[in-house]
Tab-separated table of C-alpha atoms in Angstrom:
chain	number	residue	atom	x	y	z
A	1	UNK	CA	-116.257	84.289	103.327
A	2	UNK	CA	-114.542	84.558	100.044
A	3	UNK	CA	-114.236	81.260	98.331
A	4	UNK	CA	-110.682	80.170	97.944
A	5	UNK	CA	-110.172	79.258	94.345
A	6	UNK	CA	-108.092	76.147	93.859
A	7	UNK	CA	-105.502	76.634	91.173
A	8	UNK	CA	-106.698	74.733	88.125
A	9	UNK	CA	-104.156	72.149	87.134
A	10	UNK	CA	-104.911	69.954	84.107
A	11	UNK	CA	-105.001	66.334	85.246
A	12	UNK	CA	-102.259	64.312	83.602
A	13	UNK	CA	-102.528	60.535	83.601
A	14	UNK	CA	-99.397	58.500	83.346
A	15	UNK	CA	-100.017	56.362	80.245
A	16	UNK	CA	-97.246	53.827	80.834
A	17	UNK	CA	-99.377	51.043	82.404
A	18	UNK	CA	-101.929	51.344	79.633
A	19	UNK	CA	-99.237	50.893	76.998
A	20	UNK	CA	-97.966	47.855	78.911
A	21	UNK	CA	-101.478	46.409	78.988
A	22	UNK	CA	-102.076	47.036	75.299
A	23	UNK	CA	-98.852	45.343	74.258
A	24	UNK	CA	-99.558	42.445	76.595
A	25	UNK	CA	-102.915	41.881	74.910
A	26	UNK	CA	-101.369	42.152	71.451
A	27	UNK	CA	-98.746	39.587	72.360
A	28	UNK	CA	-101.410	37.278	73.754
A	29	UNK	CA	-103.462	37.346	70.578
A	30	UNK	CA	-100.428	36.968	68.363
A	31	UNK	CA	-99.368	33.846	70.228
A	32	UNK	CA	-102.832	32.422	70.796
A	33	UNK	CA	-103.692	32.534	67.102
A	34	UNK	CA	-102.718	29.140	65.761
A	35	UNK	CA	-100.196	29.146	62.994
A	36	UNK	CA	-101.733	27.717	59.839
A	37	UNK	CA	-99.355	25.215	58.207
A	38	UNK	CA	-98.262	26.789	54.962
A	39	UNK	CA	-99.642	25.133	51.860
A	40	UNK	CA	-97.705	24.571	48.688
A	41	UNK	CA	-100.351	26.546	46.820
A	42	UNK	CA	-102.412	29.636	47.532
A	43	UNK	CA	-106.105	29.351	46.836
A	44	UNK	CA	-108.554	32.221	46.749
A	45	UNK	CA	-111.715	30.555	48.036
A	46	UNK	CA	-115.185	31.723	46.988
A	47	UNK	CA	-117.780	33.003	49.456
A	48	UNK	CA	-121.149	31.670	50.531
A	49	UNK	CA	-123.589	32.196	53.365
A	50	UNK	CA	-123.023	28.676	54.668
A	51	UNK	CA	-121.753	28.729	58.243
A	52	UNK	CA	-121.090	25.042	58.884
A	53	UNK	CA	-117.691	24.554	60.468
A	54	UNK	CA	-115.048	22.288	58.964
A	55	UNK	CA	-115.375	18.805	60.475
A	56	UNK	CA	-112.432	17.029	62.060
A	57	UNK	CA	-112.018	13.846	60.022
A	58	UNK	CA	-111.567	15.118	56.468
A	59	UNK	CA	-110.213	14.144	53.102
A	60	UNK	CA	-109.524	17.454	51.386
A	61	UNK	CA	-108.788	17.869	47.702
A	62	UNK	CA	-107.616	21.295	46.535
A	63	UNK	CA	-107.949	22.452	42.948
A	64	UNK	CA	-106.073	25.645	42.179
A	65	UNK	CA	-106.732	28.188	39.453
A	66	UNK	CA	-104.531	26.284	36.995
A	67	UNK	CA	-106.374	23.016	37.499
A	68	UNK	CA	-103.632	21.357	39.570
A	69	UNK	CA	-104.834	19.003	42.275
A	70	UNK	CA	-103.509	18.699	45.831
A	71	UNK	CA	-104.470	16.248	48.539
A	72	UNK	CA	-104.687	16.449	52.309
A	73	UNK	CA	-105.858	14.184	55.084
A	74	UNK	CA	-106.171	15.037	58.739
A	75	UNK	CA	-105.199	11.932	60.704
A	76	UNK	CA	-101.487	10.881	60.811
A	77	UNK	CA	-102.325	7.237	61.560
A	78	UNK	CA	-104.679	7.123	58.596
A	79	UNK	CA	-101.947	8.678	56.435
A	80	UNK	CA	-99.539	5.937	57.450
A	81	UNK	CA	-102.069	3.332	56.356
A	82	UNK	CA	-102.681	5.301	53.150
A	83	UNK	CA	-99.022	5.455	52.137
A	84	UNK	CA	-98.596	1.765	52.908
A	85	UNK	CA	-101.535	0.903	50.627
A	86	UNK	CA	-100.165	3.186	47.903
A	87	UNK	CA	-96.754	1.528	48.119
A	88	UNK	CA	-98.534	-1.801	47.864
A	89	UNK	CA	-100.268	-0.803	44.642
A	90	UNK	CA	-97.468	1.219	43.042
A	91	UNK	CA	-94.435	-1.042	43.158
A	92	UNK	CA	-92.224	1.703	41.733
A	93	UNK	CA	-92.811	3.783	44.854
A	94	UNK	CA	-90.164	3.002	47.455
A	95	UNK	CA	-89.863	5.207	50.519
A	96	UNK	CA	-87.510	5.125	53.483
A	97	UNK	CA	-88.924	5.072	57.014
A	98	UNK	CA	-87.920	8.710	57.403
A	99	UNK	CA	-89.865	9.641	54.270
A	100	UNK	CA	-92.914	7.708	55.468
A	101	UNK	CA	-92.694	9.602	58.749
A	102	UNK	CA	-92.495	12.884	56.828
A	103	UNK	CA	-95.574	11.865	54.830
A	104	UNK	CA	-97.635	11.270	57.944
A	105	UNK	CA	-96.729	14.725	59.249
A	106	UNK	CA	-97.092	16.597	55.984
A	107	UNK	CA	-100.251	18.606	55.360
A	108	UNK	CA	-101.406	19.455	51.836
A	109	UNK	CA	-99.288	17.930	49.103
A	110	UNK	CA	-99.514	17.570	45.370
A	111	UNK	CA	-97.177	15.723	43.070
A	112	UNK	CA	-97.107	12.577	40.963
A	113	UNK	CA	-96.158	9.239	42.475
A	114	UNK	CA	-92.825	9.418	40.662
A	115	UNK	CA	-92.012	12.776	42.226
A	116	UNK	CA	-93.115	11.811	45.730
A	117	UNK	CA	-89.785	10.618	47.246
A	118	UNK	CA	-88.025	13.782	46.057
A	119	UNK	CA	-90.953	15.926	47.229
A	120	UNK	CA	-90.838	14.450	50.720
A	121	UNK	CA	-87.185	15.387	51.129
A	122	UNK	CA	-87.792	19.052	50.353
A	123	UNK	CA	-88.480	21.717	52.954
A	124	UNK	CA	-91.842	23.530	53.081
A	125	UNK	CA	-90.529	26.562	51.179
A	126	UNK	CA	-88.889	24.407	48.535
A	127	UNK	CA	-92.168	22.572	48.043
A	128	UNK	CA	-93.852	25.846	47.171
A	129	UNK	CA	-91.292	26.387	44.442
A	130	UNK	CA	-91.376	22.774	43.265
A	131	UNK	CA	-92.556	22.577	39.684
A	132	UNK	CA	-95.179	19.882	39.641
A	133	UNK	CA	-98.317	19.242	37.610
A	134	UNK	CA	-100.087	18.236	40.834
A	135	UNK	CA	-101.727	14.849	41.263
A	136	UNK	CA	-102.738	13.385	37.892
A	137	UNK	CA	-106.466	12.859	37.490
A	138	UNK	CA	-107.241	13.360	33.832
A	139	UNK	CA	-106.150	9.997	32.463
A	140	UNK	CA	-108.844	7.466	33.313
A	141	UNK	CA	-106.501	4.488	33.086
A	142	UNK	CA	-103.809	5.981	35.298
A	143	UNK	CA	-105.941	7.987	37.685
A	144	UNK	CA	-103.651	8.478	40.672
A	145	UNK	CA	-106.127	10.808	42.355
A	146	UNK	CA	-108.676	8.001	42.394
A	147	UNK	CA	-106.223	5.756	44.248
A	148	UNK	CA	-105.303	8.459	46.753
A	149	UNK	CA	-108.976	9.106	47.492
A	150	UNK	CA	-109.949	5.444	47.556
A	151	UNK	CA	-107.164	4.323	49.899
A	152	UNK	CA	-107.460	7.558	51.858
A	153	UNK	CA	-111.173	6.939	52.392
A	154	UNK	CA	-110.561	3.390	53.612
A	155	UNK	CA	-107.777	4.532	55.929
A	156	UNK	CA	-109.906	7.385	57.297
A	157	UNK	CA	-112.856	5.024	57.846
A	158	UNK	CA	-110.591	2.662	59.786
A	159	UNK	CA	-109.076	5.378	61.934
A	160	UNK	CA	-112.540	6.843	62.491
A	161	UNK	CA	-113.819	3.476	63.608
A	162	UNK	CA	-110.943	3.094	66.092
A	163	UNK	CA	-111.575	6.580	67.468
A	164	UNK	CA	-115.299	5.774	67.742
A	165	UNK	CA	-114.573	2.596	69.705
A	166	UNK	CA	-112.211	4.466	72.010
A	167	UNK	CA	-114.869	7.121	72.604
A	168	UNK	CA	-117.451	4.427	73.269
A	169	UNK	CA	-115.216	2.698	75.796
A	170	UNK	CA	-114.662	6.013	77.535
A	171	UNK	CA	-118.400	6.151	77.957
A	172	UNK	CA	-118.840	9.311	75.898
A	173	UNK	CA	-121.797	7.948	73.906
A	174	UNK	CA	-120.498	9.141	70.564
A	175	UNK	CA	-122.472	9.762	67.380
A	176	UNK	CA	-121.153	7.450	64.608
A	177	UNK	CA	-121.739	10.161	62.031
A	178	UNK	CA	-118.979	12.270	63.598
A	179	UNK	CA	-116.356	9.613	62.925
A	180	UNK	CA	-117.015	9.047	59.250
A	181	UNK	CA	-114.606	10.937	56.949
A	182	UNK	CA	-116.041	13.945	55.167
A	183	UNK	CA	-114.971	14.831	51.660
A	184	UNK	CA	-114.180	18.427	51.015
A	185	UNK	CA	-113.215	20.240	47.861
A	186	UNK	CA	-111.294	23.490	48.053
A	187	UNK	CA	-111.446	25.378	44.786
A	188	UNK	CA	-110.159	28.745	43.685
A	189	UNK	CA	-112.743	31.264	42.513
A	190	UNK	CA	-111.061	31.251	39.139
A	191	UNK	CA	-110.805	27.480	38.788
A	192	UNK	CA	-112.698	26.340	35.740
A	193	UNK	CA	-115.694	24.340	36.852
A	194	UNK	CA	-114.825	21.790	34.199
A	195	UNK	CA	-111.679	20.885	36.171
A	196	UNK	CA	-113.533	20.748	39.470
A	197	UNK	CA	-116.111	18.553	37.782
A	198	UNK	CA	-113.465	16.051	36.709
A	199	UNK	CA	-112.321	15.812	40.321
A	200	UNK	CA	-115.952	15.448	41.428
A	201	UNK	CA	-116.388	12.677	38.883
A	202	UNK	CA	-113.485	10.817	40.507
A	203	UNK	CA	-115.380	10.994	43.817
A	204	UNK	CA	-118.611	9.874	42.172
A	205	UNK	CA	-116.921	6.889	40.546
A	206	UNK	CA	-116.028	5.760	44.051
A	207	UNK	CA	-119.674	6.342	45.057
A	208	UNK	CA	-118.766	9.212	47.372
A	209	UNK	CA	-121.554	11.636	46.536
A	210	UNK	CA	-121.831	13.725	49.661
A	211	UNK	CA	-119.354	16.493	48.950
A	212	UNK	CA	-118.617	19.832	50.544
A	213	UNK	CA	-116.974	22.995	49.281
A	214	UNK	CA	-114.807	25.278	51.366
A	215	UNK	CA	-116.135	28.822	51.329
A	216	UNK	CA	-115.490	31.914	53.385
A	217	UNK	CA	-118.387	33.430	55.202
A	218	UNK	CA	-120.438	36.185	53.634
A	219	UNK	CA	-123.386	38.052	55.082
A	220	UNK	CA	-126.776	36.523	54.373
A	221	UNK	CA	-129.044	38.832	52.379
A	222	UNK	CA	-131.984	40.377	54.243
B	1	UNK	CA	-73.182	67.276	89.492
B	2	UNK	CA	-75.080	67.397	86.262
B	3	UNK	CA	-78.295	69.183	86.407
B	4	UNK	CA	-81.070	69.438	83.867
B	5	UNK	CA	-81.144	73.101	83.069
B	6	UNK	CA	-84.561	74.537	82.788
B	7	UNK	CA	-85.973	77.010	80.374
B	8	UNK	CA	-83.409	79.131	78.698
B	9	UNK	CA	-81.477	80.694	81.468
B	10	UNK	CA	-79.174	77.970	82.561
B	11	UNK	CA	-76.031	79.018	80.954
B	12	UNK	CA	-74.849	81.180	83.717
B	13	UNK	CA	-72.077	79.042	85.109
B	14	UNK	CA	-69.956	78.454	82.074
B	15	UNK	CA	-68.503	81.656	80.906
B	16	UNK	CA	-68.075	81.877	77.186
B	17	UNK	CA	-69.620	78.509	76.446
B	18	UNK	CA	-73.092	78.627	75.083
B	19	UNK	CA	-75.073	75.838	76.687
B	20	UNK	CA	-77.785	74.351	74.495
B	21	UNK	CA	-81.251	74.928	75.786
B	22	UNK	CA	-82.326	71.690	77.357
B	23	UNK	CA	-86.039	71.298	77.524
B	24	UNK	CA	-87.673	68.705	79.706
B	25	UNK	CA	-87.906	65.321	77.996
B	26	UNK	CA	-91.540	64.377	78.304
B	27	UNK	CA	-92.918	62.199	75.543
B	28	UNK	CA	-96.641	62.182	75.015
B	29	UNK	CA	-97.681	58.510	75.064
B	30	UNK	CA	-101.163	58.953	73.575
B	31	UNK	CA	-100.317	58.056	69.948
B	32	UNK	CA	-98.496	54.951	71.107
B	33	UNK	CA	-101.579	53.796	72.968
B	34	UNK	CA	-103.664	54.460	69.857
B	35	UNK	CA	-101.252	52.381	67.810
B	36	UNK	CA	-101.261	49.555	70.309
B	37	UNK	CA	-105.043	49.370	70.387
B	38	UNK	CA	-105.172	49.512	66.613
B	39	UNK	CA	-102.843	46.524	66.373
B	40	UNK	CA	-104.876	44.748	69.010
B	41	UNK	CA	-108.156	45.284	67.170
B	42	UNK	CA	-106.522	44.111	63.975
B	43	UNK	CA	-105.425	40.814	65.519
B	44	UNK	CA	-108.731	40.240	67.286
B	45	UNK	CA	-110.654	40.644	64.060
B	46	UNK	CA	-108.331	38.742	61.739
B	47	UNK	CA	-108.138	35.635	63.916
B	48	UNK	CA	-111.906	35.200	64.078
B	49	UNK	CA	-112.657	35.719	60.415
B	50	UNK	CA	-109.948	33.450	59.075
B	51	UNK	CA	-111.921	30.276	59.793
B	52	UNK	CA	-113.311	28.981	56.526
B	53	UNK	CA	-116.664	27.245	56.416
B	54	UNK	CA	-118.020	24.409	54.312
B	55	UNK	CA	-120.983	24.367	51.976
B	56	UNK	CA	-122.416	20.937	51.379
B	57	UNK	CA	-123.723	19.696	48.058
B	58	UNK	CA	-124.937	16.175	47.408
B	59	UNK	CA	-124.371	14.949	43.879
B	60	UNK	CA	-126.604	12.455	42.112
B	61	UNK	CA	-125.174	8.948	42.174
B	62	UNK	CA	-123.320	7.815	39.081
B	63	UNK	CA	-125.438	5.270	37.266
B	64	UNK	CA	-124.069	2.444	35.219
B	65	UNK	CA	-125.033	2.341	31.562
B	66	UNK	CA	-127.657	-0.362	32.148
B	67	UNK	CA	-129.342	1.631	34.865
B	68	UNK	CA	-129.281	4.727	32.650
B	69	UNK	CA	-130.979	2.791	29.835
B	70	UNK	CA	-133.713	1.598	32.190
B	71	UNK	CA	-134.723	5.116	33.262
B	72	UNK	CA	-137.707	6.325	31.312
B	73	UNK	CA	-137.600	9.997	30.603
B	74	UNK	CA	-140.301	11.476	32.818
B	75	UNK	CA	-141.959	14.717	31.978
B	76	UNK	CA	-140.133	17.462	33.797
B	77	UNK	CA	-142.410	20.023	35.360
B	78	UNK	CA	-141.599	22.750	37.788
B	79	UNK	CA	-137.880	22.762	37.106
B	80	UNK	CA	-135.421	25.419	36.078
B	81	UNK	CA	-132.190	24.580	34.322
B	82	UNK	CA	-129.348	27.046	34.683
B	83	UNK	CA	-126.575	27.145	32.142
B	84	UNK	CA	-123.336	28.707	33.328
B	85	UNK	CA	-120.767	30.072	30.994
B	86	UNK	CA	-117.773	32.351	31.451
B	87	UNK	CA	-119.480	35.288	33.107
B	88	UNK	CA	-123.128	34.867	32.213
B	89	UNK	CA	-125.994	32.814	33.520
B	90	UNK	CA	-128.708	31.586	31.179
B	91	UNK	CA	-131.756	29.592	32.122
B	92	UNK	CA	-134.831	27.935	30.766
B	93	UNK	CA	-137.839	26.487	32.507
B	94	UNK	CA	-139.093	22.926	32.513
B	95	UNK	CA	-138.225	20.762	29.584
B	96	UNK	CA	-135.720	21.438	26.835
B	97	UNK	CA	-136.882	21.273	23.247
B	98	UNK	CA	-134.131	21.344	20.658
B	99	UNK	CA	-134.641	22.947	17.253
B	100	UNK	CA	-136.645	20.647	15.044
B	101	UNK	CA	-137.771	18.355	17.853
B	102	UNK	CA	-140.131	15.437	17.348
B	103	UNK	CA	-142.826	16.637	19.736
B	104	UNK	CA	-143.397	19.665	17.555
B	105	UNK	CA	-142.848	22.075	20.408
B	106	UNK	CA	-141.242	25.436	19.759
B	107	UNK	CA	-137.492	25.286	20.400
B	108	UNK	CA	-136.380	26.407	23.853
B	109	UNK	CA	-134.900	29.872	24.048
B	110	UNK	CA	-132.312	30.736	26.636
B	111	UNK	CA	-133.059	33.689	28.854
B	112	UNK	CA	-130.334	35.616	30.598
B	113	UNK	CA	-130.162	36.458	34.272
B	114	UNK	CA	-127.637	37.606	36.856
B	115	UNK	CA	-126.896	37.576	40.574
B	116	UNK	CA	-128.686	40.817	41.398
B	117	UNK	CA	-131.741	40.596	43.707
B	118	UNK	CA	-134.110	40.891	40.755
B	119	UNK	CA	-132.255	38.232	38.779
B	120	UNK	CA	-131.793	34.720	40.089
B	121	UNK	CA	-133.355	35.402	43.475
B	122	UNK	CA	-136.587	36.808	42.022
B	123	UNK	CA	-136.763	33.949	39.542
B	124	UNK	CA	-136.422	31.338	42.269
B	125	UNK	CA	-138.927	33.042	44.538
B	126	UNK	CA	-141.442	32.968	41.693
B	127	UNK	CA	-140.915	29.289	40.967
B	128	UNK	CA	-140.605	28.012	44.512
B	129	UNK	CA	-143.907	29.410	45.842
B	130	UNK	CA	-144.961	26.076	47.323
B	131	UNK	CA	-141.930	25.840	49.620
B	132	UNK	CA	-142.152	29.530	50.562
B	133	UNK	CA	-145.819	29.156	51.558
B	134	UNK	CA	-145.106	25.951	53.473
B	135	UNK	CA	-142.261	27.680	55.301
B	136	UNK	CA	-144.507	30.584	56.331
B	137	UNK	CA	-147.180	28.202	57.526
B	138	UNK	CA	-144.712	26.133	59.545
B	139	UNK	CA	-143.038	29.212	60.994
B	140	UNK	CA	-146.409	30.449	62.253
B	141	UNK	CA	-146.934	27.104	63.955
B	142	UNK	CA	-143.536	27.288	65.621
B	143	UNK	CA	-144.174	30.857	66.778
B	144	UNK	CA	-147.505	29.938	68.311
B	145	UNK	CA	-145.705	27.090	70.090
B	146	UNK	CA	-147.703	24.418	68.313
B	147	UNK	CA	-144.638	22.863	66.754
B	148	UNK	CA	-141.156	22.038	68.002
B	149	UNK	CA	-138.018	23.182	66.162
B	150	UNK	CA	-136.900	19.639	65.345
B	151	UNK	CA	-140.240	18.811	63.729
B	152	UNK	CA	-140.020	22.108	61.831
B	153	UNK	CA	-136.649	21.099	60.368
B	154	UNK	CA	-137.998	17.678	59.393
B	155	UNK	CA	-141.106	19.174	57.777
B	156	UNK	CA	-138.999	21.697	55.866
B	157	UNK	CA	-136.835	18.904	54.448
B	158	UNK	CA	-139.989	17.056	53.382
B	159	UNK	CA	-141.414	20.196	51.804
B	160	UNK	CA	-138.219	20.784	49.819
B	161	UNK	CA	-138.323	17.223	48.443
B	162	UNK	CA	-142.000	17.460	47.562
B	163	UNK	CA	-143.039	17.138	43.914
B	164	UNK	CA	-144.449	20.650	43.977
B	165	UNK	CA	-141.133	22.168	45.066
B	166	UNK	CA	-138.905	23.740	42.450
B	167	UNK	CA	-136.126	21.539	41.110
B	168	UNK	CA	-132.942	23.042	39.763
B	169	UNK	CA	-130.508	21.550	37.310
B	170	UNK	CA	-127.134	23.160	36.799
B	171	UNK	CA	-125.233	22.710	33.563
B	172	UNK	CA	-121.897	24.237	32.733
B	173	UNK	CA	-119.750	24.683	29.669
B	174	UNK	CA	-115.970	24.649	29.476
B	175	UNK	CA	-115.551	28.281	30.428
B	176	UNK	CA	-117.652	28.403	33.600
B	177	UNK	CA	-115.714	29.294	36.747
B	178	UNK	CA	-116.126	27.785	40.201
B	179	UNK	CA	-117.009	31.191	41.610
B	180	UNK	CA	-120.175	31.399	39.497
B	181	UNK	CA	-121.061	27.821	40.287
B	182	UNK	CA	-120.712	28.271	44.028
B	183	UNK	CA	-122.510	31.635	43.960
B	184	UNK	CA	-125.382	29.962	42.133
B	185	UNK	CA	-125.576	27.041	44.575
B	186	UNK	CA	-125.450	29.579	47.403
B	187	UNK	CA	-128.436	31.447	45.901
B	188	UNK	CA	-130.299	28.150	45.591
B	189	UNK	CA	-129.714	27.363	49.226
B	190	UNK	CA	-130.854	30.851	50.240
B	191	UNK	CA	-134.033	30.273	48.241
B	192	UNK	CA	-134.659	26.949	50.051
B	193	UNK	CA	-134.324	24.766	46.986
B	194	UNK	CA	-134.041	21.148	48.091
B	195	UNK	CA	-133.365	19.328	44.827
B	196	UNK	CA	-130.179	20.620	43.232
B	197	UNK	CA	-128.622	18.491	40.532
B	198	UNK	CA	-125.421	19.404	38.687
B	199	UNK	CA	-125.674	17.413	35.444
B	200	UNK	CA	-123.932	17.107	32.097
B	201	UNK	CA	-124.777	19.565	29.374
B	202	UNK	CA	-126.423	18.374	26.151
B	203	UNK	CA	-124.854	19.141	22.808
B	204	UNK	CA	-127.906	21.108	21.641
B	205	UNK	CA	-127.725	23.248	24.758
B	206	UNK	CA	-124.014	23.816	24.209
B	207	UNK	CA	-124.756	24.966	20.652
B	208	UNK	CA	-127.373	27.407	21.942
B	209	UNK	CA	-124.871	28.785	24.463
B	210	UNK	CA	-122.261	29.274	21.760
B	211	UNK	CA	-124.802	31.062	19.594
B	212	UNK	CA	-125.697	33.382	22.484
B	213	UNK	CA	-122.136	34.311	23.272
B	214	UNK	CA	-121.369	35.442	19.723
């Protein structure tokens, strides 16, 4: 019996569902990626093989390539306590309730105490353009950075203690070390080490010697 | 009724009017799928790698002037001091003897090194033999199940703090960048150095650095 040859037709797949799927996945990842709050300064961080993750309760000081210093703290309640202490020490600093609220929500910031009320009223983009020398730290008699770090540390310790007690009451058996603030320095690759060292000296004067540097991950050598 | 004319012979009805050849509108979706998956891969990769990490470094405590005066200078052995300047790394081993020193030792000369595998890494491997041998010994014990991982970590920390382990001091001048500093500390951590101390530079060392950079 002669074999009947089926006419060869090239199979054509309708690609439409695959395109739908691909765009769905793209949209998912675009939305799921958390939006990083934009900083007033861009820093090109150096690399290292260290793979420790950034802890939650942090006091972060950024030093950019020009030697300007910026400050950031993670907990809004601690920031409220911080700004209250700063207003207590610097009598020239007077902020409205709205500005205090803005301070507790703001991420990285860097300006002198005198510029702070004006700085708080600006939008995020305007803050990037704002011409500021950063937080002063070079003058040992008027070291504003030292006060920010000192009061910030106390505020973070207090808020950490409250969080620890809450966790204890919830029966989670927490580790006290997780609730102590960690001090992190974010430096640009091109920052002169001399400037970073002056900032480190401010930490050391307050007897905070356990410091960390922010680095991006690089492959460990074989 | 409109009809999609096929091929080239559809112009029969309209006399005199030349109907444009209408070919079937089928778009090949393959490049669009390629593009979509490319975008997808891009987002998957960029969101994971954006997370920065931290590198910890413990600094020596700041001593008051009275405490500094009480410290007797102990003989430094088994230590390397690195001096960082703009783009170069110099080092010397053990103690520093300035030109014309009282002990009558020959003045210390600065040697140059770099971040290549036969630079800093080779230097540290040579000096830190004690820790490297201890690590091999302990790793063998862990592999043969005679030691637990937690004890291994504790023993490694002890080994790194031991007197026989290599100590590293880091000194910088005005022109040193943070990139070099952090790269150096990273190399030290790779080489299992436990005692890292960033300290102030002495004037005689600064003079030597200036002389080298001329």
